[in-house]
Amino acid sequence: MERKRILLADDHQIVRAGLKQLIDAEPDLHVAGEAATSAEALALLREGNWDLVLLDISLPDRTGVDTLRLIRTHLGDIPVLIVSAFPEEQYAINLLRAGANGYLKKDADVDEILRAIRVVLQGRRYLSPTAADLVASRLDQPGAGPAHQDLSEREFQVLCKLASGMSVTQIADELFISVKTVSTYRSRLLEKLQLGSNAELTYYAVKNGLIQ
């Protein structure tokens, strides 16, 4: 049996070690590469053939949100399973909308981690019971839950960057869009979230666990 090649992208060595030990114990799975940064992960993805990426949200050089966008833009439809310490209600819907194939908490039990990996490898999306309830609630009651869950992928991306203290110019440079476009996104965010300033955006993001 040919084992599925998995890339671990997480900046915590102990987390990678634990996941690697768990995955490599399975006869059909193999951790064939590890990355501690977004740049390392993207470089490895360009170099080889991978069946799945386990991607953390909080990488030191680039957020998992940005990394996921770059994977989808430049590397196609390689399966990406998000593994995060953040609760599902904070990020899951936005990341699934951005192209993630699943969202998994780092404190999930062994059986759930392996089940999630195999579900995604089969070409399906993995939703934990909590994430599934969130998606169902959005369908049943549009507008229910945190307002950021209704943002577009790009709006959510700009929100996280503004809240982390980046200027409009810095965001424009990093996303390769114009300053005017970023300003438009900022205005749209303030309107949708019913906020009045960058300081309030930051407070909203901290309150909702979008930044630490």
PDB file of C-alpha atoms in Angstrom:
ATOM      1  CA  MET A   1       0.000   0.000   0.000  1.00  0.00           C
ATOM      2  CA  GLU A   2       1.346   3.404  -0.975  1.00  0.00           C
ATOM      3  CA  ARG A   3       1.157   5.734   1.980  1.00  0.00           C
ATOM      4  CA  LYS A   4      -0.404   9.184   1.592  1.00  0.00           C
ATOM      5  CA  ARG A   5       2.156  12.003   1.790  1.00  0.00           C
ATOM      6  CA  ILE A   6       1.259  14.633   4.373  1.00  0.00           C
ATOM      7  CA  LEU A   7       2.904  17.996   5.027  1.00  0.00           C
ATOM      8  CA  LEU A   8       2.753  19.409   8.572  1.00  0.00           C
ATOM      9  CA  ALA A   9       2.876  23.212   8.772  1.00  0.00           C
ATOM     10  CA  ASP A  10       3.020  24.372  12.394  1.00  0.00           C
ATOM     11  CA  ASP A  11       5.526  26.588  14.193  1.00  0.00           C
ATOM     12  CA  HIS A  12       5.498  24.490  17.370  1.00  0.00           C
ATOM     13  CA  GLN A  13       7.966  21.627  17.126  1.00  0.00           C
ATOM     14  CA  ILE A  14       6.247  19.677  19.893  1.00  0.00           C
ATOM     15  CA  VAL A  15       2.928  19.843  18.044  1.00  0.00           C
ATOM     16  CA  ARG A  16       4.557  18.611  14.840  1.00  0.00           C
ATOM     17  CA  ALA A  17       6.291  15.811  16.730  1.00  0.00           C
ATOM     18  CA  GLY A  18       3.035  14.669  18.300  1.00  0.00           C
ATOM     19  CA  LEU A  19       1.114  14.720  15.039  1.00  0.00           C
ATOM     20  CA  LYS A  20       3.932  12.996  13.183  1.00  0.00           C
ATOM     21  CA  GLN A  21       4.076  10.174  15.723  1.00  0.00           C
ATOM     22  CA  LEU A  22       0.316   9.725  15.522  1.00  0.00           C
ATOM     23  CA  ILE A  23       0.148   9.806  11.722  1.00  0.00           C
ATOM     24  CA  ASP A  24       3.213   7.695  11.010  1.00  0.00           C
ATOM     25  CA  ALA A  25       1.780   4.916  13.180  1.00  0.00           C
ATOM     26  CA  GLU A  26      -0.927   4.429  10.537  1.00  0.00           C
ATOM     27  CA  PRO A  27      -0.126   2.019   7.690  1.00  0.00           C
ATOM     28  CA  ASP A  28      -1.682   4.257   5.015  1.00  0.00           C
ATOM     29  CA  LEU A  29      -0.369   7.660   6.147  1.00  0.00           C
ATOM     30  CA  HIS A  30       3.065   9.261   6.306  1.00  0.00           C
ATOM     31  CA  VAL A  31       4.378  12.694   7.316  1.00  0.00           C
ATOM     32  CA  ALA A  32       6.771  13.333   4.435  1.00  0.00           C
ATOM     33  CA  GLY A  33       7.654  16.915   5.338  1.00  0.00           C
ATOM     34  CA  GLU A  34       7.459  19.538   8.062  1.00  0.00           C
ATOM     35  CA  ALA A  35       7.422  23.339   7.986  1.00  0.00           C
ATOM     36  CA  ALA A  36       7.632  25.882  10.787  1.00  0.00           C
ATOM     37  CA  THR A  37       6.729  28.884   8.617  1.00  0.00           C
ATOM     38  CA  SER A  38       4.451  29.724   5.747  1.00  0.00           C
ATOM     39  CA  ALA A  39       7.442  30.284   3.445  1.00  0.00           C
ATOM     40  CA  GLU A  40       8.827  26.823   4.243  1.00  0.00           C
ATOM     41  CA  ALA A  41       5.436  25.219   3.658  1.00  0.00           C
ATOM     42  CA  LEU A  42       4.925  26.922   0.294  1.00  0.00           C
ATOM     43  CA  ALA A  43       8.453  26.006  -0.827  1.00  0.00           C
ATOM     44  CA  LEU A  44       7.914  22.349   0.046  1.00  0.00           C
ATOM     45  CA  LEU A  45       4.529  22.322  -1.679  1.00  0.00           C
ATOM     46  CA  ARG A  46       6.090  23.638  -4.879  1.00  0.00           C
ATOM     47  CA  GLU A  47       8.848  21.020  -4.800  1.00  0.00           C
ATOM     48  CA  GLY A  48       6.952  17.793  -4.334  1.00  0.00           C
ATOM     49  CA  ASN A  49       3.744  15.839  -4.729  1.00  0.00           C
ATOM     50  CA  TRP A  50       1.565  16.026  -1.645  1.00  0.00           C
ATOM     51  CA  ASP A  51      -1.723  14.419  -0.761  1.00  0.00           C
ATOM     52  CA  LEU A  52      -2.649  16.680   2.165  1.00  0.00           C
ATOM     53  CA  VAL A  53      -1.490  19.736   4.118  1.00  0.00           C
ATOM     54  CA  LEU A  54      -2.161  20.066   7.837  1.00  0.00           C
ATOM     55  CA  LEU A  55      -2.000  23.838   8.267  1.00  0.00           C
ATOM     56  CA  ASP A  56      -1.913  25.866  11.460  1.00  0.00           C
ATOM     57  CA  ILE A  57      -3.546  29.320  11.503  1.00  0.00           C
ATOM     58  CA  SER A  58      -0.812  31.053  13.502  1.00  0.00           C
ATOM     59  CA  LEU A  59       2.460  30.930  11.593  1.00  0.00           C
ATOM     60  CA  PRO A  60       5.209  33.436  12.444  1.00  0.00           C
ATOM     61  CA  ASP A  61       5.714  34.940   8.995  1.00  0.00           C
ATOM     62  CA  ARG A  62       2.203  34.778   7.546  1.00  0.00           C
ATOM     63  CA  THR A  63      -1.214  33.825   8.853  1.00  0.00           C
ATOM     64  CA  GLY A  64      -2.808  30.550   7.918  1.00  0.00           C
ATOM     65  CA  VAL A  65      -5.543  32.568   6.213  1.00  0.00           C
ATOM     66  CA  ASP A  66      -2.977  34.171   3.898  1.00  0.00           C
ATOM     67  CA  THR A  67      -1.151  30.888   3.391  1.00  0.00           C
ATOM     68  CA  LEU A  68      -4.374  29.148   2.421  1.00  0.00           C
ATOM     69  CA  ARG A  69      -5.136  31.893  -0.104  1.00  0.00           C
ATOM     70  CA  LEU A  70      -1.668  31.526  -1.659  1.00  0.00           C
ATOM     71  CA  ILE A  71      -2.066  27.752  -1.852  1.00  0.00           C
ATOM     72  CA  ARG A  72      -5.399  28.113  -3.623  1.00  0.00           C
ATOM     73  CA  THR A  73      -4.075  30.810  -5.971  1.00  0.00           C
ATOM     74  CA  HIS A  74      -0.794  29.195  -6.966  1.00  0.00           C
ATOM     75  CA  LEU A  75      -0.972  25.511  -6.080  1.00  0.00           C
ATOM     76  CA  GLY A  76      -4.471  24.513  -7.052  1.00  0.00           C
ATOM     77  CA  ASP A  77      -6.791  22.227  -5.171  1.00  0.00           C
ATOM     78  CA  ILE A  78      -4.395  20.320  -2.900  1.00  0.00           C
ATOM     79  CA  PRO A  79      -6.413  19.274   0.178  1.00  0.00           C
ATOM     80  CA  VAL A  80      -5.853  21.553   3.193  1.00  0.00           C
ATOM     81  CA  LEU A  81      -6.999  20.588   6.674  1.00  0.00           C
ATOM     82  CA  ILE A  82      -6.744  23.471   9.145  1.00  0.00           C
ATOM     83  CA  VAL A  83      -5.489  22.450  12.587  1.00  0.00           C
ATOM     84  CA  SER A  84      -5.902  25.265  15.083  1.00  0.00           C
ATOM     85  CA  ALA A  85      -6.074  26.143  18.749  1.00  0.00           C
ATOM     86  CA  PHE A  86      -8.842  28.652  17.957  1.00  0.00           C
ATOM     87  CA  PRO A  87     -12.450  27.513  18.544  1.00  0.00           C
ATOM     88  CA  GLU A  88     -14.503  26.698  15.473  1.00  0.00           C
ATOM     89  CA  GLU A  89     -16.878  29.618  15.934  1.00  0.00           C
ATOM     90  CA  GLN A  90     -14.019  32.083  15.475  1.00  0.00           C
ATOM     91  CA  TYR A  91     -12.512  30.875  12.200  1.00  0.00           C
ATOM     92  CA  ALA A  92     -14.101  27.739  10.783  1.00  0.00           C
ATOM     93  CA  ILE A  93     -16.768  29.211   8.507  1.00  0.00           C
ATOM     94  CA  ASN A  94     -14.484  31.893   7.081  1.00  0.00           C
ATOM     95  CA  LEU A  95     -11.706  29.392   6.340  1.00  0.00           C
ATOM     96  CA  LEU A  96     -14.071  26.864   4.793  1.00  0.00           C
ATOM     97  CA  ARG A  97     -15.397  29.663   2.606  1.00  0.00           C
ATOM     98  CA  ALA A  98     -11.785  30.525   1.679  1.00  0.00           C
ATOM     99  CA  GLY A  99     -11.156  27.006   0.417  1.00  0.00           C
ATOM    100  CA  ALA A 100     -10.134  24.897   3.394  1.00  0.00           C
ATOM    101  CA  ASN A 101     -11.246  21.269   3.198  1.00  0.00           C
ATOM    102  CA  GLY A 102     -11.758  20.987   6.926  1.00  0.00           C
ATOM    103  CA  TYR A 103     -11.188  22.588  10.311  1.00  0.00           C
ATOM    104  CA  LEU A 104      -9.902  20.676  13.316  1.00  0.00           C
ATOM    105  CA  LYS A 105      -9.099  21.746  16.871  1.00  0.00           C
ATOM    106  CA  LYS A 106      -5.619  20.844  18.136  1.00  0.00           C
ATOM    107  CA  ASP A 107      -7.118  19.306  21.248  1.00  0.00           C
ATOM    108  CA  ALA A 108      -9.258  16.875  19.243  1.00  0.00           C
ATOM    109  CA  ASP A 109      -8.864  13.257  20.233  1.00  0.00           C
ATOM    110  CA  VAL A 110      -6.778  10.806  18.225  1.00  0.00           C
ATOM    111  CA  ASP A 111      -9.726   9.132  16.521  1.00  0.00           C
ATOM    112  CA  GLU A 112     -11.151  12.459  15.344  1.00  0.00           C
ATOM    113  CA  ILE A 113      -7.800  13.643  13.966  1.00  0.00           C
ATOM    114  CA  LEU A 114      -7.339  10.464  11.938  1.00  0.00           C
ATOM    115  CA  ARG A 115     -10.969  10.500  10.804  1.00  0.00           C
ATOM    116  CA  ALA A 116     -10.636  14.106   9.644  1.00  0.00           C
ATOM    117  CA  ILE A 117      -7.476  13.326   7.685  1.00  0.00           C
ATOM    118  CA  ARG A 118      -9.069  10.372   5.918  1.00  0.00           C
ATOM    119  CA  VAL A 119     -12.298  12.247   5.143  1.00  0.00           C
ATOM    120  CA  VAL A 120     -10.333  15.054   3.478  1.00  0.00           C
ATOM    121  CA  LEU A 121      -8.114  12.582   1.617  1.00  0.00           C
ATOM    122  CA  GLN A 122     -11.289  11.048   0.189  1.00  0.00           C
ATOM    123  CA  GLY A 123     -12.123  14.401  -1.381  1.00  0.00           C
ATOM    124  CA  ARG A 124     -14.783  15.405   1.124  1.00  0.00           C
ATOM    125  CA  ARG A 125     -14.928  18.232   3.638  1.00  0.00           C
ATOM    126  CA  TYR A 126     -14.500  17.496   7.307  1.00  0.00           C
ATOM    127  CA  LEU A 127     -16.718  19.280   9.799  1.00  0.00           C
ATOM    128  CA  SER A 128     -16.553  18.597  13.510  1.00  0.00           C
ATOM    129  CA  PRO A 129     -19.955  18.411  15.241  1.00  0.00           C
ATOM    130  CA  THR A 130     -19.426  21.997  16.457  1.00  0.00           C
ATOM    131  CA  ALA A 131     -18.520  23.277  12.990  1.00  0.00           C
ATOM    132  CA  ALA A 132     -21.433  21.380  11.435  1.00  0.00           C
ATOM    133  CA  ASP A 133     -23.825  23.033  13.901  1.00  0.00           C
ATOM    134  CA  LEU A 134     -22.371  26.435  12.998  1.00  0.00           C
ATOM    135  CA  VAL A 135     -22.895  25.854   9.287  1.00  0.00           C
ATOM    136  CA  ALA A 136     -26.431  24.605   9.901  1.00  0.00           C
ATOM    137  CA  SER A 137     -27.257  27.629  12.028  1.00  0.00           C
ATOM    138  CA  ARG A 138     -26.018  29.952   9.278  1.00  0.00           C
ATOM    139  CA  LEU A 139     -28.339  28.231   6.814  1.00  0.00           C
ATOM    140  CA  ASP A 140     -31.313  28.231   9.184  1.00  0.00           C
ATOM    141  CA  GLN A 141     -30.776  31.739  10.539  1.00  0.00           C
ATOM    142  CA  PRO A 142     -28.781  33.989   8.179  1.00  0.00           C
ATOM    143  CA  GLY A 143     -27.119  36.738  10.174  1.00  0.00           C
ATOM    144  CA  ALA A 144     -26.984  34.706  13.380  1.00  0.00           C
ATOM    145  CA  GLY A 145     -23.651  34.455  15.148  1.00  0.00           C
ATOM    146  CA  PRO A 146     -20.630  36.764  14.992  1.00  0.00           C
ATOM    147  CA  ALA A 147     -20.814  39.347  12.198  1.00  0.00           C
ATOM    148  CA  HIS A 148     -17.386  38.407  10.802  1.00  0.00           C
ATOM    149  CA  GLN A 149     -18.768  35.044   9.693  1.00  0.00           C
ATOM    150  CA  ASP A 150     -20.662  36.878   6.934  1.00  0.00           C
ATOM    151  CA  LEU A 151     -17.577  38.628   5.548  1.00  0.00           C
ATOM    152  CA  SER A 152     -16.072  37.674   2.217  1.00  0.00           C
ATOM    153  CA  GLU A 153     -12.693  35.957   2.146  1.00  0.00           C
ATOM    154  CA  ARG A 154     -10.880  39.189   1.271  1.00  0.00           C
ATOM    155  CA  GLU A 155     -12.815  41.265   3.803  1.00  0.00           C
ATOM    156  CA  PHE A 156     -11.930  38.803   6.545  1.00  0.00           C
ATOM    157  CA  GLN A 157      -8.288  38.870   5.465  1.00  0.00           C
ATOM    158  CA  VAL A 158      -8.168  42.687   5.602  1.00  0.00           C
ATOM    159  CA  LEU A 159      -9.943  42.703   8.973  1.00  0.00           C
ATOM    160  CA  CYS A 160      -7.273  40.489  10.539  1.00  0.00           C
ATOM    161  CA  LYS A 161      -4.474  42.610   9.104  1.00  0.00           C
ATOM    162  CA  LEU A 162      -5.963  45.927  10.214  1.00  0.00           C
ATOM    163  CA  ALA A 163      -6.627  44.515  13.679  1.00  0.00           C
ATOM    164  CA  SER A 164      -3.022  43.326  13.954  1.00  0.00           C
ATOM    165  CA  GLY A 165      -1.833  46.915  13.452  1.00  0.00           C
ATOM    166  CA  MET A 166      -0.886  46.942   9.785  1.00  0.00           C
ATOM    167  CA  SER A 167      -1.414  50.183   7.880  1.00  0.00           C
ATOM    168  CA  VAL A 168      -3.471  50.465   4.715  1.00  0.00           C
ATOM    169  CA  THR A 169      -0.256  50.887   2.725  1.00  0.00           C
ATOM    170  CA  GLN A 170       1.362  47.800   4.276  1.00  0.00           C
ATOM    171  CA  ILE A 171      -1.727  45.724   3.544  1.00  0.00           C
ATOM    172  CA  ALA A 172      -1.829  46.962  -0.043  1.00  0.00           C
ATOM    173  CA  ASP A 173       1.826  46.010  -0.541  1.00  0.00           C
ATOM    174  CA  GLU A 174       1.391  42.558   0.978  1.00  0.00           C
ATOM    175  CA  LEU A 175      -1.788  41.708  -0.915  1.00  0.00           C
ATOM    176  CA  PHE A 176      -0.654  43.315  -4.198  1.00  0.00           C
ATOM    177  CA  ILE A 177      -3.698  45.557  -4.399  1.00  0.00           C
ATOM    178  CA  SER A 178      -4.048  49.334  -4.389  1.00  0.00           C
ATOM    179  CA  VAL A 179      -4.253  51.524  -1.304  1.00  0.00           C
ATOM    180  CA  LYS A 180      -7.629  52.724  -2.561  1.00  0.00           C
ATOM    181  CA  THR A 181      -8.910  49.149  -2.706  1.00  0.00           C
ATOM    182  CA  VAL A 182      -7.773  48.447   0.865  1.00  0.00           C
ATOM    183  CA  SER A 183      -9.453  51.674   1.998  1.00  0.00           C
ATOM    184  CA  THR A 184     -12.650  50.519   0.319  1.00  0.00           C
ATOM    185  CA  TYR A 185     -12.454  47.202   2.163  1.00  0.00           C
ATOM    186  CA  ARG A 186     -11.845  49.071   5.420  1.00  0.00           C
ATOM    187  CA  SER A 187     -14.915  51.244   4.899  1.00  0.00           C
ATOM    188  CA  ARG A 188     -16.984  48.189   4.059  1.00  0.00           C
ATOM    189  CA  LEU A 189     -15.757  46.403   7.201  1.00  0.00           C
ATOM    190  CA  LEU A 190     -16.634  49.325   9.452  1.00  0.00           C
ATOM    191  CA  GLU A 191     -20.113  49.425   7.922  1.00  0.00           C
ATOM    192  CA  LYS A 192     -20.777  45.676   8.093  1.00  0.00           C
ATOM    193  CA  LEU A 193     -19.441  45.319  11.641  1.00  0.00           C
ATOM    194  CA  GLN A 194     -21.034  48.614  12.731  1.00  0.00           C
ATOM    195  CA  LEU A 195     -17.734  49.995  13.998  1.00  0.00           C
ATOM    196  CA  GLY A 196     -16.236  53.478  13.826  1.00  0.00           C
ATOM    197  CA  SER A 197     -12.445  53.167  13.798  1.00  0.00           C
ATOM    198  CA  ASN A 198      -9.422  50.894  13.519  1.00  0.00           C
ATOM    199  CA  ALA A 199      -9.271  50.792  17.317  1.00  0.00           C
ATOM    200  CA  GLU A 200     -12.788  49.386  17.396  1.00  0.00           C
ATOM    201  CA  LEU A 201     -11.848  46.877  14.685  1.00  0.00           C
ATOM    202  CA  THR A 202      -8.951  45.722  16.846  1.00  0.00           C
ATOM    203  CA  TYR A 203     -11.158  45.453  19.921  1.00  0.00           C
ATOM    204  CA  TYR A 204     -13.706  43.437  17.911  1.00  0.00           C
ATOM    205  CA  ALA A 205     -10.990  41.070  16.668  1.00  0.00           C
ATOM    206  CA  VAL A 206      -9.549  40.549  20.152  1.00  0.00           C
ATOM    207  CA  LYS A 207     -12.986  40.101  21.704  1.00  0.00           C
ATOM    208  CA  ASN A 208     -13.886  37.465  19.117  1.00  0.00           C
ATOM    209  CA  GLY A 209     -10.545  35.671  19.365  1.00  0.00           C
ATOM    210  CA  LEU A 210      -9.416  36.492  15.825  1.00  0.00           C
ATOM    211  CA  ILE A 211      -6.048  37.811  17.024  1.00  0.00           C
ATOM    212  CA  GLN A 212      -4.116  37.220  20.226  1.00  0.00           C
TER     213      GLN A 212
END
